[in-house]
Short mmCIF file of C-alpha atoms and ligand atoms in Angstrom, two decimals:
data_model
loop_
_atom_site.label_atom_id
_atom_site.label_comp_id
_atom_site.label_asym_id
_atom_site.label_seq_id
_atom_site.Cartn_x
_atom_site.Cartn_y
_atom_site.Cartn_z
CA MET X 3 20.54 -25.06 31.21
CA THR X 4 18.01 -24.14 33.95
CA HIS X 5 17.12 -20.16 34.23
CA GLN X 6 18.58 -18.81 37.63
CA ASN X 7 17.35 -15.54 37.47
CA SER X 8 17.12 -14.28 41.34
CA GLY X 9 14.28 -12.20 42.14
CA THR X 10 12.00 -13.90 39.58
CA ALA X 11 8.79 -16.11 40.22
CA SER X 12 9.47 -19.64 41.13
CA ARG X 13 8.06 -20.92 37.90
CA ALA X 14 11.33 -19.41 36.29
CA ALA X 15 12.92 -22.69 37.79
CA GLU X 16 10.89 -24.78 35.30
CA LEU X 17 12.14 -22.98 32.12
CA VAL X 18 14.75 -24.63 30.51
CA ILE X 19 17.54 -23.38 27.74
CA ASP X 20 19.22 -24.59 25.50
CA ASP X 21 19.75 -21.36 23.58
CA ALA X 22 22.37 -19.56 25.50
CA ARG X 23 21.64 -16.32 23.46
CA LEU X 24 18.05 -16.04 25.18
CA MET X 25 19.27 -16.13 28.71
CA PRO X 26 18.98 -12.08 28.73
CA ILE X 27 15.71 -11.88 26.61
CA ALA X 28 14.41 -14.80 29.83
CA ASP X 29 15.45 -11.96 32.29
CA LYS X 30 13.97 -9.30 30.13
CA VAL X 31 10.32 -11.08 29.99
CA LEU X 32 10.55 -12.23 33.64
CA ALA X 33 11.22 -8.93 34.80
CA GLY X 34 8.66 -7.33 32.34
CA GLU X 35 10.52 -5.37 30.48
CA ARG X 36 10.08 -4.48 26.82
CA LEU X 37 11.94 -6.73 24.24
CA ASN X 38 13.55 -4.82 21.55
CA PHE X 39 14.69 -5.22 17.67
CA ASP X 40 17.19 -7.31 18.21
CA ASP X 41 15.40 -9.77 21.29
CA GLY X 42 13.47 -10.39 18.22
CA ILE X 43 15.50 -11.48 15.68
CA THR X 44 17.68 -13.63 18.45
CA LEU X 45 14.09 -15.13 19.16
CA TYR X 46 13.68 -15.98 15.33
CA ARG X 47 16.83 -17.21 14.65
CA SER X 48 17.19 -19.47 17.88
CA ALA X 49 16.21 -22.69 17.36
CA ASP X 50 14.88 -23.61 20.64
CA LEU X 51 11.36 -23.28 20.01
CA LEU X 52 10.57 -24.42 23.38
CA ALA X 53 12.20 -21.93 25.75
CA ALA X 54 10.77 -19.13 23.28
CA GLY X 55 7.33 -20.66 23.70
CA TRP X 56 8.03 -21.31 27.54
CA LEU X 57 8.20 -17.68 28.06
CA ALA X 58 5.23 -16.34 25.49
CA ASN X 59 3.13 -18.97 27.48
CA TYR X 60 4.74 -17.31 30.46
CA VAL X 61 3.27 -14.28 29.57
CA ARG X 62 -0.17 -15.10 28.09
CA GLU X 63 -1.10 -16.75 31.15
CA GLN X 64 -0.19 -13.95 33.74
CA ARG X 65 -2.90 -12.22 31.33
CA HIS X 66 -5.38 -14.39 30.69
CA GLY X 67 -4.66 -17.40 33.39
CA ASN X 68 -5.85 -20.35 31.89
CA VAL X 69 -8.62 -19.06 29.67
CA CYS X 70 -8.84 -19.63 25.73
CA PHE X 71 -11.33 -17.70 24.22
CA PHE X 72 -13.13 -18.23 21.00
CA ASN X 73 -16.47 -16.57 19.14
CA VAL X 74 -19.45 -17.44 17.23
CA ASN X 75 -19.45 -15.49 13.90
CA ARG X 76 -19.82 -16.20 10.36
CA HIS X 77 -16.97 -14.76 7.36
CA ILE X 78 -18.97 -13.14 4.55
CA ASN X 79 -17.10 -12.15 1.27
CA PRO X 80 -19.23 -9.61 -0.74
CA THR X 81 -17.51 -9.96 -3.82
CA ASN X 82 -13.93 -11.93 -4.96
CA VAL X 83 -14.05 -9.36 -7.86
CA CYS X 84 -10.76 -6.96 -7.19
CA VAL X 85 -8.72 -4.62 -9.29
CA ALA X 86 -5.39 -5.37 -7.06
CA HIS X 87 -4.32 -8.46 -8.42
CA CYS X 88 -1.85 -8.92 -5.33
CA LYS X 89 0.50 -12.10 -6.34
CA LEU X 90 0.17 -13.48 -2.69
CA CYS X 91 -3.71 -13.60 -3.40
CA ALA X 92 -5.83 -16.69 -5.11
CA PHE X 93 -8.97 -15.12 -4.10
CA GLY X 94 -9.57 -11.97 -6.29
CA ARG X 95 -10.58 -12.33 -9.43
CA SER X 96 -11.11 -10.03 -13.00
CA PRO X 97 -15.05 -9.18 -13.09
CA GLU X 98 -14.98 -11.84 -15.87
CA ALA X 99 -13.13 -14.44 -14.85
CA PRO X 100 -14.35 -18.02 -14.24
CA GLY X 101 -15.30 -17.80 -10.25
CA ALA X 102 -15.94 -14.09 -10.06
CA TYR X 103 -19.05 -13.64 -8.01
CA THR X 104 -20.81 -10.69 -6.42
CA TYR X 105 -23.61 -11.36 -3.73
CA ALA X 106 -26.79 -9.28 -4.31
CA LEU X 107 -27.52 -7.34 -1.26
CA GLU X 108 -30.25 -9.64 -0.58
CA GLU X 109 -28.17 -12.76 -0.75
CA ILE X 110 -25.98 -11.06 1.72
CA TRP X 111 -28.77 -10.38 4.46
CA GLN X 112 -30.15 -14.05 3.72
CA ARG X 113 -26.69 -15.36 4.38
CA ALA X 114 -26.35 -13.24 7.69
CA GLU X 115 -29.79 -14.40 9.06
CA GLU X 116 -28.50 -17.56 8.45
CA GLY X 117 -25.90 -16.52 11.06
CA VAL X 118 -28.11 -15.15 13.47
CA ARG X 119 -29.95 -18.39 13.50
CA GLU X 120 -26.59 -20.54 14.31
CA GLY X 121 -25.75 -18.18 17.24
CA ALA X 122 -23.73 -15.73 15.89
CA THR X 123 -22.39 -12.98 17.49
CA GLU X 124 -20.31 -11.31 15.04
CA PHE X 125 -20.09 -11.00 11.25
CA HIS X 126 -16.57 -10.82 9.89
CA MET X 127 -16.75 -9.17 6.11
CA VAL X 128 -14.02 -8.60 3.93
CA GLY X 129 -14.16 -8.52 -0.28
CA GLY X 130 -12.14 -7.71 -3.13
CA LEU X 131 -11.72 -4.09 -4.90
CA HIS X 132 -14.30 -4.25 -6.94
CA PRO X 133 -14.25 -1.62 -9.88
CA ASP X 134 -17.91 -0.73 -10.35
CA LEU X 135 -19.55 -1.27 -7.20
CA PRO X 136 -20.30 2.28 -5.70
CA PHE X 137 -19.60 3.20 -1.80
CA GLU X 138 -22.79 3.60 -1.26
CA TYR X 139 -23.37 -0.53 -2.11
CA PHE X 140 -21.58 -0.98 0.97
CA LEU X 141 -23.04 1.40 3.15
CA GLU X 142 -26.62 -0.33 2.30
CA VAL X 143 -24.83 -3.59 2.69
CA MET X 144 -24.12 -2.32 6.39
CA ARG X 145 -27.38 -0.44 6.88
CA GLY X 146 -29.39 -3.38 6.05
CA LEU X 147 -27.26 -5.51 8.16
CA LYS X 148 -27.82 -3.33 11.18
CA LYS X 149 -31.48 -2.91 10.72
CA ARG X 150 -31.71 -6.82 10.14
CA CYS X 151 -29.55 -8.29 12.62
CA PRO X 152 -28.89 -5.59 15.57
CA GLY X 153 -27.69 -7.34 18.31
CA VAL X 154 -24.64 -8.93 15.85
CA HIS X 155 -21.54 -7.05 15.61
CA LEU X 156 -20.44 -6.20 12.24
CA LYS X 157 -16.05 -6.47 11.70
CA ALA X 158 -16.27 -4.88 8.65
CA PHE X 159 -13.24 -3.84 5.91
CA THR X 160 -9.76 -3.92 5.97
CA MET X 161 -7.58 -0.91 5.95
CA VAL X 162 -7.35 -1.68 2.32
CA GLU X 163 -10.81 -1.46 1.56
CA ILE X 164 -11.24 1.90 3.76
CA GLY X 165 -8.31 3.09 1.29
CA TYR X 166 -9.99 2.23 -1.91
CA PHE X 167 -13.65 3.17 -1.01
CA ALA X 168 -12.18 6.89 0.28
CA ARG X 169 -10.50 6.85 -3.33
CA ILE X 170 -13.75 5.85 -5.36
CA ALA X 171 -16.09 8.03 -2.94
CA LYS X 172 -13.43 11.30 -3.00
CA LEU X 173 -13.71 11.51 0.44
CA SER X 174 -11.25 11.69 3.05
CA ILE X 175 -10.22 8.29 5.28
CA ARG X 176 -11.33 10.17 8.13
CA ASP X 177 -14.74 10.83 6.66
CA THR X 178 -15.25 7.10 4.58
CA LEU X 179 -14.35 5.46 8.64
CA LEU X 180 -17.38 7.77 9.89
CA ALA X 181 -19.91 7.12 7.01
CA LEU X 182 -19.38 3.44 7.35
CA LYS X 183 -20.04 3.80 11.06
CA ASP X 184 -23.16 5.72 10.94
CA ALA X 185 -23.97 3.16 8.90
CA GLY X 186 -23.30 0.46 11.26
CA VAL X 187 -19.57 -0.62 11.05
CA ASP X 188 -18.47 -1.57 14.90
CA SER X 189 -14.99 -2.33 13.98
CA LEU X 190 -12.34 -3.54 11.69
CA PRO X 191 -10.82 -7.24 10.99
CA GLY X 192 -7.14 -6.58 10.66
CA GLY X 193 -6.21 -8.11 7.30
CA GLY X 194 -4.35 -6.35 4.50
CA ALA X 195 -1.46 -5.60 6.92
CA GLU X 196 0.82 -8.43 4.80
CA ILE X 197 4.52 -7.29 5.61
CA PHE X 198 4.91 -3.46 5.91
CA ASP X 199 7.98 -3.25 4.13
CA PRO X 200 8.15 -1.67 0.49
CA ARG X 201 10.53 -4.28 -0.50
CA VAL X 202 8.15 -6.54 0.29
CA ARG X 203 4.59 -5.26 -0.80
CA LYS X 204 6.44 -4.89 -4.32
CA VAL X 205 6.55 -8.19 -4.95
CA ILE X 206 3.30 -9.68 -3.23
CA CYS X 207 0.69 -6.80 -3.38
CA ASP X 208 2.48 -4.34 -5.49
CA HIS X 209 -0.66 -2.14 -5.85
CA LYS X 210 -2.20 -2.12 -2.37
CA THR X 211 -2.42 0.36 0.00
CA SER X 212 1.14 0.69 1.68
CA GLY X 213 2.29 0.28 4.98
CA GLN X 214 2.41 3.59 6.32
CA GLN X 215 -0.79 3.82 4.67
CA TRP X 216 -1.79 1.04 6.38
CA LEU X 217 -0.94 2.06 9.70
CA ASN X 218 -2.38 5.81 9.13
CA ILE X 219 -5.77 4.21 8.52
CA ALA X 220 -5.72 2.59 11.22
CA ARG X 221 -4.64 5.14 13.39
CA THR X 222 -7.58 6.94 12.13
CA ALA X 223 -10.13 4.61 12.34
CA HIS X 224 -8.82 4.39 16.47
CA GLU X 225 -9.21 8.18 16.42
CA VAL X 226 -13.06 7.79 15.29
CA GLY X 227 -13.60 5.22 18.18
CA LEU X 228 -13.52 2.47 15.58
CA ARG X 229 -11.38 -0.32 17.12
CA SER X 230 -9.15 -3.03 14.88
CA ASN X 231 -7.36 -6.17 14.56
CA ALA X 232 -3.94 -6.55 13.05
CA THR X 233 -2.46 -8.68 11.01
CA MET X 234 0.72 -9.99 9.71
CA LEU X 235 1.53 -12.47 6.76
CA TYR X 236 4.28 -14.74 7.11
CA GLY X 237 6.19 -17.74 5.40
CA HIS X 238 6.84 -16.32 1.74
CA ILE X 239 9.90 -13.79 1.21
CA GLU X 240 10.04 -11.66 3.96
CA THR X 241 13.16 -11.75 6.06
CA GLU X 242 12.97 -11.62 9.88
CA GLU X 243 14.21 -8.26 10.22
CA GLU X 244 11.04 -7.40 8.35
CA ARG X 245 8.69 -9.52 10.43
CA VAL X 246 9.92 -7.80 13.61
CA ALA X 247 10.06 -4.16 11.94
CA HIS X 248 6.55 -5.09 11.20
CA LEU X 249 5.71 -6.52 14.85
CA LEU X 250 7.05 -3.39 16.18
CA ALA X 251 5.71 -0.68 14.17
CA LEU X 252 2.51 -2.28 15.36
CA ARG X 253 3.56 -1.95 18.44
CA GLU X 254 4.34 1.61 18.26
CA LEU X 255 1.15 2.38 16.67
CA GLN X 256 -0.45 0.91 19.48
CA ASP X 257 1.33 2.71 22.34
CA GLU X 258 -0.17 5.51 20.66
CA THR X 259 -4.12 4.68 20.19
CA HIS X 260 -4.67 1.77 21.95
CA GLY X 261 -7.36 0.67 19.39
CA PHE X 262 -5.61 -2.57 18.46
CA VAL X 263 -8.15 -5.88 20.10
CA ALA X 264 -6.26 -8.55 18.81
CA PHE X 265 -3.23 -9.54 16.47
CA ILE X 266 -3.31 -12.51 14.26
CA PRO X 267 -0.13 -13.85 12.41
CA LEU X 268 -1.06 -15.41 9.11
CA ALA X 269 0.77 -17.97 7.60
CA PHE X 270 1.12 -17.73 4.09
CA HIS X 271 -0.59 -20.51 1.77
CA PRO X 272 0.78 -20.30 -1.90
CA GLU X 273 -1.60 -22.47 -4.19
CA ASN X 274 -2.93 -20.87 -6.94
CA THR X 275 -1.29 -17.92 -6.27
CA GLY X 276 1.11 -15.91 -7.91
CA LEU X 277 3.94 -17.70 -5.95
CA ALA X 278 2.78 -20.93 -5.93
CA HIS X 279 6.69 -21.78 -6.32
CA LEU X 280 6.89 -20.99 -2.61
CA PRO X 281 6.78 -23.42 0.02
CA LYS X 282 4.41 -23.74 2.91
CA PRO X 283 5.46 -22.11 6.48
CA THR X 284 6.42 -24.87 8.68
CA GLY X 285 4.95 -25.96 11.76
CA PHE X 286 8.05 -24.79 13.77
CA ALA X 287 7.73 -21.21 11.93
CA ASP X 288 4.09 -20.88 13.12
CA LEU X 289 4.39 -21.70 16.42
CA LYS X 290 7.57 -19.62 16.65
CA THR X 291 5.72 -16.64 15.11
CA ILE X 292 3.00 -17.09 17.77
CA ALA X 293 5.46 -17.17 20.54
CA VAL X 294 7.58 -14.03 19.18
CA SER X 295 4.33 -11.45 18.84
CA ARG X 296 2.95 -12.62 22.29
CA LEU X 297 6.85 -11.57 23.35
CA LEU X 298 7.26 -8.45 21.23
CA LEU X 299 3.27 -6.96 21.55
CA ASP X 300 3.79 -6.39 24.93
CA ASN X 301 0.32 -3.94 24.58
CA PHE X 302 -1.43 -6.39 22.76
CA GLU X 303 -4.35 -7.64 24.75
CA HIS X 304 -4.81 -10.84 22.57
CA ILE X 305 -2.71 -13.26 20.22
CA LYS X 306 -5.16 -15.09 18.04
CA ALA X 307 -4.14 -18.91 16.53
CA TYR X 308 -6.68 -18.88 13.69
CA TRP X 309 -7.64 -22.71 13.39
CA ILE X 310 -8.39 -21.92 9.72
CA MET X 311 -5.44 -20.99 8.70
CA LEU X 312 -2.93 -23.10 10.91
CA THR X 313 -4.72 -26.08 11.53
CA PRO X 314 -6.63 -27.14 14.14
CA ARG X 315 -3.70 -29.44 15.44
CA ILE X 316 -0.92 -26.66 15.70
CA ALA X 317 -3.75 -23.99 16.84
CA GLN X 318 -4.59 -25.85 19.60
CA ILE X 319 -0.80 -26.75 20.29
CA ALA X 320 -0.49 -22.62 19.98
CA LEU X 321 -2.24 -22.35 23.06
CA ARG X 322 0.83 -23.04 25.04
CA PHE X 323 2.74 -21.17 22.87
CA GLY X 324 1.63 -17.55 23.75
CA ALA X 325 -2.53 -17.47 21.80
CA ASP X 326 -4.99 -17.42 23.80
CA ASP X 327 -7.78 -17.33 21.27
CA LEU X 328 -8.96 -19.99 18.48
CA ASP X 329 -11.08 -17.41 16.56
CA GLY X 330 -14.34 -18.63 15.58
CA THR X 331 -16.82 -21.18 13.99
CA VAL X 332 -16.45 -19.17 10.47
CA VAL X 333 -18.81 -21.46 8.59
CA GLU X 334 -17.60 -19.64 5.03
CA GLU X 335 -13.99 -19.08 4.21
CA LYS X 336 -12.88 -18.12 0.96
CA ILE X 337 -9.45 -16.80 0.97
CA TYR X 338 -7.55 -19.61 2.35
CA HIS X 339 -9.52 -22.31 0.86
CA ASP X 340 -9.02 -20.69 -2.79
CA ALA X 341 -4.96 -20.67 -1.73
CA GLY X 342 -4.96 -24.63 -1.06
CA ALA X 343 -6.12 -24.63 2.88
CA THR X 344 -7.39 -28.05 3.87
CA THR X 345 -9.10 -27.34 6.71
CA GLU X 346 -12.63 -27.17 7.14
CA GLN X 347 -14.89 -24.13 6.75
CA PHE X 348 -16.37 -24.78 9.66
CA THR X 349 -16.26 -25.63 13.11
CA SER X 350 -19.05 -25.99 15.89
CA ARG X 351 -18.71 -24.59 19.38
CA ALA X 352 -18.61 -27.78 20.62
CA GLN X 353 -15.41 -28.74 18.71
CA LEU X 354 -13.87 -25.39 19.66
CA GLU X 355 -14.57 -26.08 23.18
CA ARG X 356 -13.05 -29.97 22.64
CA LEU X 357 -10.15 -28.52 21.09
CA ILE X 358 -9.66 -25.61 23.89
CA ARG X 359 -10.21 -28.26 26.93
CA ALA X 360 -7.70 -30.85 25.29
CA ALA X 361 -5.04 -28.76 25.31
CA GLY X 362 -5.68 -28.08 29.23
CA ARG X 363 -7.57 -24.43 28.73
CA VAL X 364 -10.55 -23.31 30.02
CA PRO X 365 -13.12 -22.42 26.97
CA VAL X 366 -14.58 -19.06 27.06
CA GLU X 367 -17.20 -17.57 24.10
CA ARG X 368 -16.51 -13.56 24.12
CA ASP X 369 -17.73 -11.34 21.93
CA THR X 370 -15.71 -9.33 19.06
CA LEU X 371 -14.62 -7.34 22.04
CA TYR X 372 -13.53 -10.25 24.14
CA ARG X 373 -16.21 -9.54 26.93
CA PRO X 374 -18.16 -13.02 27.80
CA VAL X 375 -21.00 -14.41 25.89
CA ASP X 376 -23.45 -15.56 28.26
CA ARG X 377 -25.97 -17.84 26.35
CA SER X 378 -28.01 -19.08 29.06
CA LYS X 379 -29.80 -15.22 28.66
CA MET X 380 -30.18 -15.78 25.31
CA PRO X 381 -32.35 -17.93 22.63
CA PRO X 382 -30.88 -21.48 21.97
CA SER X 383 -29.35 -21.87 18.30
CA PRO X 384 -30.52 -24.69 16.68
CA ALA X 385 -27.35 -26.89 15.73
CA ARG X 386 -27.40 -26.37 11.89
CA ARG X 387 -24.18 -28.72 11.25
CA SER X 388 -22.92 -31.96 12.93
CA ASP X 389 -20.42 -31.39 15.22
CA ALA X 390 -18.72 -34.48 13.14
CA THR X 391 -17.81 -31.93 10.46
CA LEU X 392 -14.64 -31.05 12.10
CA SER X 393 -12.87 -34.54 12.78
CA ILE X 394 -9.85 -34.21 14.70
CA ILE X 395 -8.03 -36.66 17.09
CA VAL X 396 -6.93 -34.56 20.24
O1 LIG S 430 -5.96 -9.50 4.37
C1 LIG S 430 -4.70 -13.36 1.53
C2 LIG S 430 -4.08 -12.85 4.45
C3 LIG S 430 -6.01 -11.74 5.09
C4 LIG S 430 -3.54 -15.37 1.69
O2 LIG S 430 -9.07 -9.66 12.15
C5 LIG S 430 -3.58 -14.87 2.78
O3 LIG S 430 -10.28 -11.13 13.23
C6 LIG S 430 -2.49 -16.36 3.47
O4 LIG S 430 -7.42 -10.77 7.53
N1 LIG S 430 -2.47 -17.13 2.04
C7 LIG S 430 -7.73 -11.82 5.46
N2 LIG S 430 -2.90 -15.47 3.83
C8 LIG S 430 -7.37 -12.75 6.55
C9 LIG S 430 -7.60 -11.99 7.48
C10 LIG S 430 -8.16 -12.36 8.97
C11 LIG S 430 -8.74 -13.65 9.22
C12 LIG S 430 -9.12 -13.77 10.51
C13 LIG S 430 -9.34 -12.86 11.46
C14 LIG S 430 -9.19 -11.97 11.31
C15 LIG S 430 -9.40 -10.82 12.48
C16 LIG S 430 -8.87 -11.21 10.22
O5 LIG S 430 -5.62 -13.05 4.47
C17 LIG S 430 -5.62 -10.97 3.57
C18 LIG S 430 -4.52 -11.31 3.79
O6 LIG S 430 -3.52 -10.71 4.62
N3 LIG S 430 -4.07 -13.66 2.70
N4 LIG S 430 -4.32 -14.31 0.97
C19 LIG S 430 -3.19 -16.16 1.33
N5 LIG S 430 -2.61 -17.03 -0.08
#
């Protein structure tokens, strides 16, 4: 059936809804009204992916028109040694386990300087909860990065790492965040949120920061002037109710602080994890989650389709299902690749632009806070790897 709502934009005439349960939701979206918990559940339970995607795309185009953002960044994971032993994770190791590593300070700085030569405007830095490294090590990492690469935004440490640093340094969350800010941290990435519900956390990340603590740390970060991203790890043991409750908890905090920059749904990769028996989320679930996120998170400016995790093909399609950002060039990715991701770890700026253009969008390079980057005012960065690194038919 075609949507017949009176008083809606003429574009609504394009909307075809097969599942009548989505009609009242379409009315709300087209009228700019906030969706509720039941709407989220209905969207998740409906097989009418195209109608949900149309609505999410409508909201996305109202905010960003035809623009799709990407950035030139580098991930750096200082250590994979971790005391948490989360079932969901294939990255963390005991100190003596094969493959355990911890970079020396110089190694981190060297990687960063390589990133600067490649034109990176952001370092994304997260790692394990190391039993022996003192908080001072991480402060020193940040000070050294700021000194050597003053123009690069440091997006570093998840709420989980912040909680751990506070514990080992015997500081309050606020003082921990202030110390990191003083050492050079500019914002925080969105990891570690997983699913907030305690039932799920007990199985997938038993010893990790609780959902409530994650939200409290994010609140404090925003209060001290550090903006952050937010994530949701989906496609493992969580129910639709737990996903929607997670999204609404983020929306509620965003109403309060306006500190979140972007939301990134993260598809669970089971290989080499304690949950390896679970199947991978499907492409349908990936696109539905992007669409539901765009529709429920009406106070988030950006929804990111993280190409490494979704694959470039699905991430590209997501640009028509609510996402307005593909994330970045990345260069070195360990968390997903340890868990069986088959995507490349690096893509070039040219490849990202090509994916975006082929989806009928206009690529805009952004910095971490979504300000456009004007390369004409920056020194040229030598192409480090061939554009053929990522081969994809678009
Ligand atoms: O916190 C861990 C998740 C996160 C697995 O803020 C897994 O811009 C799937 O947060 N399968 C790290 N996911 C990645 C992350 C991120 C990525 C890109 C951009 C931003 C940003 C943040 O990855 C972890 C955890 O939630 N994770 N193991 C796994 N097996």
